[in-house]
């Protein structure tokens, strides 16, 4: 398994296994998770994102302008939860020099938050204002944590939550190795949103969150392999 991850990382980013270990491949999995979780939030929690803050800022503005189909408080809460998660990343992960351990810890905390969201959805549903607010807080904090630690890693073209620059680079740069990373990232987000949307609409958001939880636990476990080098 480890060898497969390392080979895949080298295909995405040549010679990256010596610097990043399997992290490039794991970031693709996190991009898939982002698609799943944003499908849950948008389709199940009333047109709000927990990973895409650009969308929430726009939704907030639309709500202020009088759009009745959007929730002012939900957009504001999602932005606040995301910022709280990003703020917490630097304070719960320990030494910034041990990047692999930091990444593993943050993904583990995110998995804990997603598990709390899955239990909330199963127990309380997602129609009451209180349940929606709690789900937004749990998922938004988790995505803020993820975005902050991935930003710290700074692996090219693998941001896991934002695709605008990825699409720009895909269109404006000449085809090459970065093209593979960008297409992979876009495909991962697309497939994650497709799976998350299908589960949310046809099985319930608890099942979509269970899928995200399983993937997060897999990423956290795989990132703990002892051969990975730290990114000081």
Short mmCIF file of C-alpha atoms in Angstrom, two decimals:
data_model
loop_
_atom_site.label_atom_id
_atom_site.label_comp_id
_atom_site.label_asym_id
_atom_site.label_seq_id
_atom_site.Cartn_x
_atom_site.Cartn_y
_atom_site.Cartn_z
CA UNK A 1 0.00 0.00 0.00
CA UNK A 2 2.75 2.43 0.98
CA UNK A 3 4.67 1.72 -2.21
CA UNK A 4 1.57 2.37 -4.33
CA UNK A 5 0.98 5.70 -2.60
CA UNK A 6 4.59 6.75 -3.11
CA UNK A 7 4.54 5.81 -6.81
CA UNK A 8 1.31 7.71 -7.30
CA UNK A 9 2.76 10.75 -5.55
CA UNK A 10 5.79 10.63 -7.84
CA UNK A 11 3.51 10.60 -10.87
CA UNK A 12 1.65 13.63 -9.57
CA UNK A 13 4.80 15.45 -8.52
CA UNK A 14 8.12 14.03 -9.83
CA UNK A 15 10.54 12.99 -7.05
CA UNK A 16 8.01 14.15 -4.46
CA UNK A 17 8.28 10.93 -2.43
CA UNK A 18 11.69 12.11 -1.18
CA UNK A 19 10.20 15.37 0.10
CA UNK A 20 6.49 14.84 0.68
CA UNK A 21 6.18 11.07 1.07
CA UNK A 22 2.65 9.93 0.15
CA UNK A 23 1.13 13.32 1.01
CA UNK A 24 0.33 14.40 -2.59
CA UNK A 25 -1.82 11.30 -3.04
CA UNK A 26 -3.47 11.82 0.34
CA UNK A 27 -4.28 15.42 -0.58
CA UNK A 28 -6.19 14.13 -3.59
CA UNK A 29 -8.27 12.03 -1.19
CA UNK A 30 -8.89 15.13 0.95
CA UNK A 31 -10.04 16.96 -2.18
CA UNK A 32 -12.59 14.19 -2.71
CA UNK A 33 -13.68 14.62 0.93
CA UNK A 34 -14.17 18.34 0.33
CA UNK A 35 -16.55 17.57 -2.51
CA UNK A 36 -18.52 15.18 -0.29
CA UNK A 37 -18.77 17.61 2.62
CA UNK A 38 -19.72 20.62 0.52
CA UNK A 39 -22.41 18.52 -1.16
CA UNK A 40 -23.79 17.76 2.30
CA UNK A 41 -23.75 21.39 3.36
CA UNK A 42 -25.20 22.87 0.18
CA UNK A 43 -27.84 20.24 -0.52
CA UNK A 44 -28.67 19.27 3.05
CA UNK A 45 -28.15 22.40 5.14
CA UNK A 46 -29.78 25.05 3.02
CA UNK A 47 -27.45 26.46 0.35
CA UNK A 48 -24.36 27.08 2.42
CA UNK A 49 -20.80 25.88 1.94
CA UNK A 50 -18.49 24.73 4.72
CA UNK A 51 -15.33 24.59 2.57
CA UNK A 52 -15.83 27.23 -0.14
CA UNK A 53 -15.61 30.56 1.66
CA UNK A 54 -15.79 32.55 -1.57
CA UNK A 55 -19.26 31.15 -2.09
CA UNK A 56 -20.31 32.01 1.45
CA UNK A 57 -19.14 35.62 1.14
CA UNK A 58 -21.18 35.92 -2.06
CA UNK A 59 -24.20 34.25 -0.43
CA UNK A 60 -23.89 36.62 2.54
CA UNK A 61 -23.93 39.60 0.20
CA UNK A 62 -26.90 38.20 -1.73
CA UNK A 63 -28.77 37.73 1.55
CA UNK A 64 -28.08 41.33 2.51
CA UNK A 65 -29.42 42.43 -0.86
CA UNK A 66 -32.72 40.66 -0.16
CA UNK A 67 -32.38 37.16 -1.61
CA UNK A 68 -34.96 35.11 0.28
CA UNK A 69 -33.66 31.67 -0.71
CA UNK A 70 -30.33 32.18 1.09
CA UNK A 71 -29.65 32.30 4.82
CA UNK A 72 -27.70 35.26 6.17
CA UNK A 73 -26.96 33.60 9.50
CA UNK A 74 -25.92 30.27 7.96
CA UNK A 75 -23.38 31.92 5.66
CA UNK A 76 -22.00 34.01 8.53
CA UNK A 77 -21.83 30.98 10.82
CA UNK A 78 -20.00 28.91 8.20
CA UNK A 79 -17.41 31.66 7.71
CA UNK A 80 -16.94 32.00 11.46
CA UNK A 81 -16.62 28.24 11.98
CA UNK A 82 -14.11 27.93 9.16
CA UNK A 83 -12.02 30.77 10.60
CA UNK A 84 -12.15 29.17 14.05
CA UNK A 85 -10.84 25.91 12.60
CA UNK A 86 -8.04 27.65 10.72
CA UNK A 87 -7.12 29.58 13.88
CA UNK A 88 -7.09 26.37 15.90
CA UNK A 89 -4.78 24.52 13.50
CA UNK A 90 -1.71 26.40 14.72
CA UNK A 91 -2.65 25.85 18.35
CA UNK A 92 -3.55 22.17 18.58
CA UNK A 93 -0.98 20.55 16.31
CA UNK A 94 2.20 21.07 18.31
CA UNK A 95 5.59 21.75 16.74
CA UNK A 96 5.40 23.15 13.18
CA UNK A 97 8.64 21.34 12.32
CA UNK A 98 7.11 17.86 12.51
CA UNK A 99 4.86 18.28 9.50
CA UNK A 100 3.82 14.66 9.02
CA UNK A 101 2.78 14.36 12.66
CA UNK A 102 0.99 17.72 12.39
CA UNK A 103 -0.88 16.64 9.27
CA UNK A 104 -1.91 13.35 10.85
CA UNK A 105 -3.12 15.07 14.01
CA UNK A 106 -5.15 17.68 12.16
CA UNK A 107 -6.82 15.10 9.91
CA UNK A 108 -7.58 13.06 13.03
CA UNK A 109 -9.26 16.05 14.69
CA UNK A 110 -11.18 16.71 11.49
CA UNK A 111 -12.34 13.09 11.49
CA UNK A 112 -13.55 13.55 15.08
CA UNK A 113 -15.56 16.61 14.05
CA UNK A 114 -17.06 14.82 11.06
CA UNK A 115 -17.98 11.86 13.26
CA UNK A 116 -19.76 14.29 15.58
CA UNK A 117 -21.62 15.70 12.57
CA UNK A 118 -22.63 12.22 11.41
CA UNK A 119 -23.97 11.35 14.86
CA UNK A 120 -25.81 14.68 15.01
CA UNK A 121 -27.40 14.07 11.61
CA UNK A 122 -28.43 10.56 12.56
CA UNK A 123 -29.84 11.59 15.94
CA UNK A 124 -31.33 15.03 15.27
CA UNK A 125 -31.78 15.13 11.51
CA UNK A 126 -30.93 18.26 9.54
CA UNK A 127 -34.14 20.24 9.39
CA UNK A 128 -34.28 22.11 12.69
CA UNK A 129 -32.36 25.35 13.05
CA UNK A 130 -30.37 23.99 15.99
CA UNK A 131 -29.28 20.85 14.14
CA UNK A 132 -28.31 22.83 11.03
CA UNK A 133 -26.28 25.28 13.11
CA UNK A 134 -24.45 22.49 14.94
CA UNK A 135 -23.66 20.69 11.69
CA UNK A 136 -22.34 23.88 10.10
CA UNK A 137 -20.10 24.52 13.11
CA UNK A 138 -18.68 20.98 13.19
CA UNK A 139 -18.09 20.72 9.45
CA UNK A 140 -16.90 24.30 9.03
CA UNK A 141 -14.32 23.94 11.80
CA UNK A 142 -13.11 20.71 10.24
CA UNK A 143 -12.67 22.26 6.84
CA UNK A 144 -10.88 25.25 8.35
CA UNK A 145 -8.43 22.88 10.02
CA UNK A 146 -7.89 21.01 6.75
CA UNK A 147 -7.37 24.15 4.72
CA UNK A 148 -4.87 25.57 7.20
CA UNK A 149 -2.67 22.48 7.39
CA UNK A 150 -2.75 21.97 3.61
CA UNK A 151 -1.78 25.61 3.14
CA UNK A 152 1.18 24.98 5.42
CA UNK A 153 2.24 21.98 3.31
CA UNK A 154 2.08 24.09 0.11
CA UNK A 155 2.09 21.12 -2.28
CA UNK A 156 1.74 22.61 -5.80
CA UNK A 157 -1.77 22.49 -7.32
CA UNK A 158 -3.20 20.43 -4.44
CA UNK A 159 -5.03 22.90 -2.21
CA UNK A 160 -7.94 20.44 -1.56
CA UNK A 161 -10.61 23.15 -1.16
CA UNK A 162 -10.21 25.79 -3.91
CA UNK A 163 -10.10 25.09 -7.63
CA UNK A 164 -10.14 28.58 -9.16
CA UNK A 165 -6.35 28.87 -9.52
CA UNK A 166 -6.19 25.20 -10.51
CA UNK A 167 -8.58 25.78 -13.41
CA UNK A 168 -6.74 28.99 -14.34
CA UNK A 169 -3.40 27.17 -14.49
CA UNK A 170 -4.94 24.33 -16.46
CA UNK A 171 -6.19 26.75 -19.10
CA UNK A 172 -3.29 29.21 -19.24
CA UNK A 173 -0.18 27.02 -18.89
CA UNK A 174 1.26 24.68 -21.48
CA UNK A 175 0.42 20.99 -20.99
CA UNK A 176 2.90 19.18 -18.77
CA UNK A 177 3.23 17.40 -15.46
CA UNK A 178 1.24 20.11 -13.60
CA UNK A 179 -1.65 19.40 -15.98
CA UNK A 180 -1.95 15.90 -14.51
CA UNK A 181 -2.09 17.26 -10.95
CA UNK A 182 -4.68 19.86 -11.89
CA UNK A 183 -6.90 17.43 -13.76
CA UNK A 184 -6.61 14.95 -10.89
CA UNK A 185 -7.58 17.61 -8.36
CA UNK A 186 -10.59 18.72 -10.42
CA UNK A 187 -11.68 15.11 -10.96
CA UNK A 188 -11.38 14.36 -7.24
CA UNK A 189 -13.57 17.33 -6.29
CA UNK A 190 -16.09 16.45 -9.01
CA UNK A 191 -16.32 12.80 -7.96
CA UNK A 192 -16.55 13.72 -4.29
CA UNK A 193 -19.39 16.14 -4.96
CA UNK A 194 -21.11 13.55 -7.14
CA UNK A 195 -20.90 10.84 -4.47
CA UNK A 196 -21.78 13.24 -1.67
CA UNK A 197 -24.72 14.62 -3.62
CA UNK A 198 -26.07 11.18 -4.48
CA UNK A 199 -25.81 9.97 -0.88
CA UNK A 200 -27.31 13.19 0.53
CA UNK A 201 -30.27 13.15 -1.84
CA UNK A 202 -31.01 9.43 -1.87
CA UNK A 203 -29.69 7.98 1.40
CA UNK A 204 -29.32 10.88 3.83
CA UNK A 205 -26.52 13.15 4.94
CA UNK A 206 -25.42 10.79 7.72
CA UNK A 207 -24.33 8.27 5.06
CA UNK A 208 -22.46 10.92 3.10
CA UNK A 209 -20.68 12.01 6.28
CA UNK A 210 -19.87 8.39 7.07
CA UNK A 211 -18.09 8.14 3.70
CA UNK A 212 -16.11 11.30 4.49
CA UNK A 213 -15.24 9.92 7.93
CA UNK A 214 -13.93 6.63 6.54
CA UNK A 215 -11.72 8.48 4.06
CA UNK A 216 -10.38 10.84 6.72
CA UNK A 217 -9.51 7.97 9.03
CA UNK A 218 -7.75 6.22 6.14
CA UNK A 219 -5.74 9.36 5.37
CA UNK A 220 -4.75 9.81 9.03
CA UNK A 221 -3.67 6.18 9.33
CA UNK A 222 -1.71 6.20 6.07
CA UNK A 223 0.07 9.44 6.90
CA UNK A 224 1.58 7.81 9.96
CA UNK A 225 3.99 5.62 8.02
CA UNK A 226 7.46 5.95 9.55
CA UNK A 227 9.40 6.46 6.30
CA UNK A 228 7.90 9.86 5.58
CA UNK A 229 10.20 12.84 5.89
CA UNK A 230 9.25 15.98 7.72
CA UNK A 231 8.79 19.18 5.78
CA UNK A 232 10.82 21.59 7.88
#
